[in-house]
XYZ file of C-alpha atoms in Angstrom:
241
model
C -19.662 -37.492 -19.561
C -19.619 -38.299 -23.370
C -16.310 -37.125 -25.110
C -15.606 -36.820 -28.736
C -13.518 -34.719 -31.157
C -15.430 -31.598 -30.275
C -15.464 -32.261 -26.488
C -12.143 -34.400 -25.690
C -11.551 -35.346 -22.018
C -9.033 -33.093 -20.113
C -5.845 -33.813 -18.115
C -3.645 -36.656 -18.410
C -6.441 -38.828 -19.376
C -7.093 -36.443 -22.426
C -3.477 -37.040 -23.352
C -3.682 -40.731 -23.175
C -7.085 -40.328 -25.055
C -5.619 -38.716 -28.081
C -2.528 -41.022 -28.213
C -4.631 -44.175 -28.079
C -7.036 -43.261 -30.809
C -4.254 -42.037 -33.148
C -3.141 -45.654 -32.696
C -6.396 -46.879 -33.139
C -6.944 -45.064 -36.487
C -3.286 -46.855 -37.463
C -4.673 -50.112 -36.436
C -7.775 -49.718 -38.763
C -5.744 -48.767 -41.452
C -4.125 -52.269 -41.185
C -7.575 -54.136 -40.884
C -8.212 -54.838 -44.593
C -5.274 -56.988 -44.875
C -6.690 -59.476 -42.493
C -8.114 -60.962 -45.729
C -4.424 -62.040 -46.352
C -2.619 -64.704 -44.440
C 0.445 -63.577 -42.581
C -0.439 -59.986 -42.484
C 0.090 -57.861 -39.519
C -3.925 -57.814 -38.949
C -4.126 -61.469 -39.500
C -1.383 -62.249 -37.081
C -1.713 -59.624 -34.433
C -3.917 -61.694 -32.180
C -2.366 -65.007 -32.754
C -4.981 -67.875 -33.266
C -7.810 -65.412 -32.375
C -7.386 -62.999 -35.125
C -6.268 -65.959 -37.621
C -9.780 -67.481 -37.064
C -11.386 -64.154 -37.678
C -9.379 -63.697 -40.663
C -10.268 -66.966 -42.080
C -13.998 -66.286 -41.380
C -13.750 -63.027 -43.238
C -12.087 -64.530 -46.125
C -14.801 -67.173 -46.286
C -17.469 -64.374 -46.299
C -15.681 -62.469 -49.009
C -15.329 -65.659 -51.392
C -18.937 -66.384 -50.737
C -20.217 -62.709 -51.767
C -17.937 -62.628 -54.668
C -19.432 -65.887 -56.044
C -22.964 -64.914 -55.098
C -22.596 -61.552 -56.792
C -21.239 -62.784 -60.069
C -17.594 -62.168 -59.742
C -15.222 -63.326 -62.286
C -14.002 -66.754 -61.112
C -11.573 -67.148 -64.168
C -7.930 -67.675 -63.508
C -8.219 -68.632 -60.121
C -9.841 -65.406 -58.746
C -12.135 -65.993 -55.683
C -12.350 -62.378 -54.424
C -10.720 -63.210 -51.172
C -7.641 -60.726 -51.178
C -8.296 -57.214 -52.052
C -11.923 -57.809 -52.595
C -14.896 -57.166 -50.324
C -12.956 -56.501 -47.320
C -10.809 -53.775 -48.906
C -14.154 -51.820 -50.227
C -15.351 -48.649 -48.762
C -18.773 -50.511 -48.408
C -17.095 -52.994 -45.977
C -15.521 -50.001 -43.932
C -18.862 -48.389 -43.830
C -20.404 -51.505 -42.344
C -17.729 -51.746 -39.849
C -17.933 -47.856 -38.854
C -21.755 -48.008 -38.571
C -21.714 -51.242 -36.411
C -18.999 -49.920 -34.119
C -20.952 -46.468 -33.830
C -23.939 -48.229 -33.016
C -22.599 -50.599 -30.692
C -20.792 -47.799 -28.751
C -24.096 -46.191 -28.340
C -25.585 -49.384 -26.886
C -22.966 -50.437 -24.481
C -19.209 -49.332 -23.821
C -18.034 -52.796 -23.844
C -18.358 -52.717 -27.583
C -15.949 -49.719 -27.656
C -13.538 -51.461 -24.963
C -13.284 -54.860 -26.774
C -13.138 -53.133 -30.293
C -10.342 -50.825 -29.133
C -8.116 -53.522 -27.443
C -8.547 -55.632 -30.704
C -7.465 -52.915 -33.028
C -4.654 -51.484 -30.973
C -2.836 -54.738 -31.054
C -1.932 -54.785 -34.742
C -0.998 -50.954 -34.421
C 1.216 -51.784 -31.254
C 2.942 -54.752 -33.191
C 3.614 -52.775 -36.336
C 5.180 -49.903 -34.606
C 7.372 -52.285 -32.562
C 8.507 -54.062 -35.818
C 9.359 -50.862 -37.359
C 11.275 -49.728 -34.650
C 13.249 -53.086 -33.827
C 16.822 -52.696 -34.527
C 18.121 -55.970 -32.515
C 18.712 -54.010 -29.346
C 17.355 -56.744 -27.212
C 15.048 -54.352 -25.090
C 12.538 -56.661 -23.466
C 9.597 -54.218 -23.944
C 10.739 -54.340 -27.678
C 10.122 -58.045 -27.765
C 7.057 -58.076 -25.853
C 5.314 -55.663 -28.225
C 6.543 -57.695 -31.262
C 5.072 -60.779 -29.694
C 1.544 -61.154 -30.775
C 0.502 -62.078 -27.021
C 2.228 -59.154 -25.700
C 0.942 -56.788 -28.266
C -2.572 -57.834 -27.156
C -1.761 -57.716 -23.446
C -0.680 -54.027 -23.939
C -3.647 -53.361 -25.970
C -5.959 -54.720 -23.377
C -4.215 -52.571 -20.786
C -4.566 -49.537 -22.700
C -8.238 -49.912 -23.254
C -9.053 -50.891 -19.665
C -7.174 -48.004 -18.334
C -8.992 -45.286 -20.647
C -12.262 -46.926 -19.554
C -11.367 -46.963 -15.865
C -10.274 -43.474 -15.685
C -12.399 -42.002 -18.428
C -15.657 -43.717 -17.672
C -18.238 -45.116 -20.139
C -18.336 -41.799 -22.208
C -14.771 -42.615 -23.436
C -16.290 -44.694 -26.241
C -18.786 -43.058 -28.543
C -20.054 -43.064 -31.982
C -16.927 -41.400 -33.432
C -15.127 -44.313 -32.631
C -16.936 -45.934 -35.723
C -15.852 -42.651 -37.892
C -12.127 -43.523 -36.736
C -12.707 -47.051 -38.239
C -14.199 -45.676 -41.504
C -11.404 -43.284 -42.112
C -8.552 -45.622 -41.170
C -10.030 -48.433 -43.378
C -10.603 -46.274 -46.489
C -6.952 -44.655 -46.004
C -5.942 -48.248 -46.563
C -7.943 -48.718 -49.807
C -6.556 -45.315 -51.044
C -2.995 -46.714 -50.539
C -3.944 -50.036 -52.377
C -5.479 -48.006 -55.317
C -1.676 -46.820 -55.786
C -0.597 -50.381 -56.603
C -0.914 -51.957 -60.246
C -3.645 -54.256 -59.112
C -5.995 -51.548 -57.649
C -9.149 -52.438 -55.636
C -12.958 -52.920 -56.408
C -13.932 -49.466 -54.983
C -17.798 -50.380 -55.523
C -17.756 -53.970 -54.508
C -20.187 -55.836 -53.830
C -22.122 -54.048 -56.495
C -19.384 -54.033 -59.061
C -15.798 -56.038 -58.993
C -14.108 -53.773 -61.437
C -10.899 -52.756 -59.882
C -9.896 -49.081 -60.042
C -6.538 -47.536 -59.488
C -4.730 -44.130 -59.253
C -2.838 -42.735 -62.493
C 0.459 -43.304 -60.873
C 0.920 -46.941 -59.410
C 3.770 -49.306 -58.418
C 4.003 -53.067 -58.284
C 3.556 -54.651 -54.751
C 6.821 -55.512 -53.336
C 8.862 -53.524 -55.950
C 11.872 -51.257 -54.783
C 9.926 -48.252 -55.813
C 6.782 -49.420 -53.970
C 8.676 -50.213 -50.812
C 10.182 -46.651 -50.937
C 6.596 -45.026 -51.339
C 5.505 -47.265 -48.701
C 8.032 -46.020 -46.256
C 7.579 -42.341 -47.091
C 3.470 -42.683 -46.905
C 4.253 -44.282 -43.418
C 6.449 -41.533 -42.305
C 3.915 -38.779 -43.587
C 1.166 -40.652 -41.637
C 3.372 -40.807 -38.568
C 4.002 -36.999 -38.860
C 0.430 -36.390 -39.313
C -0.502 -38.562 -36.327
C 1.921 -36.790 -34.372
C 0.720 -33.413 -35.295
C -2.989 -34.484 -34.471
C -1.621 -35.884 -30.982
C 0.305 -32.779 -30.317
C -2.712 -30.316 -30.950
C -4.999 -32.662 -28.722
C -2.282 -32.547 -26.100
C -1.982 -28.747 -26.322
C -5.718 -28.340 -25.947
C -5.872 -30.436 -22.841
C -2.891 -29.038 -20.952
C-alpha cells in the first residue's frame, strides 16, 4: 500500500506516522542552518553531519563565487546563502520525492537523518537538569541518531515500503521554506532568489539575531509551531482511531 496525506495508514501505525512526520517537518525546518558551524543541524549527527555541513558550505561558497556574488568585506555566501534559498529547498524536496519513488531506502535513511536534529532540539528545550537518562540520551548526538534510526526502522517494518512516498519531498520543501521565512524576519534577511540573485530580502518588521526581542519572538514562534504541529497530529490521530 502507498500512503500519503490523503490516504494515511490506519491503526497505531497511523498514529506513529503522523507523529513521526510532524517531527520530520521540524527537522527539515532546522536543516538550512547546517551551513553554520555549531547549529543543531550541523551537530545533530556528530562527525557525520559535520562532514555533510562542511561539504554543503563548500558548495555554497563555490556557487556564490561562480555566480558573481559580492566578496567584499569578507562575504563568501556560506551562511544564509544558497542553503537558505527556496531554490535549494526545492532541489532537496524534488530529490527526496524522486528517490522515494525509486526505492524506500531513500526515505528510510532521510527520515532517520532528519529526525535526529528534531529529537535533539526538543530534548534540549525540555531539559531542566532533572537527570532523566532518556533526556540525556536524546540530547546526545549519538543517542538522538539511534532514536531516529529506530523510529524510521519501526515505521518501515510495520508500515511497509509504502510508508515513504513523494509527499516526503513536499514536507522537506515546506519545512525548509518555513525556516527561510523566519530568517527573513531578521535584520540580515536572506537571498530569496539565490543563486540567480544574491540580493537579500527581509520582512517589514525585523529583529537582530541574538537580541532579547529576537529571542522572545523565536520562543513564541516555536510555541506556535509546536501548537500547530500538535493540532495536525491530533487531527491525524482522530482520523485513524
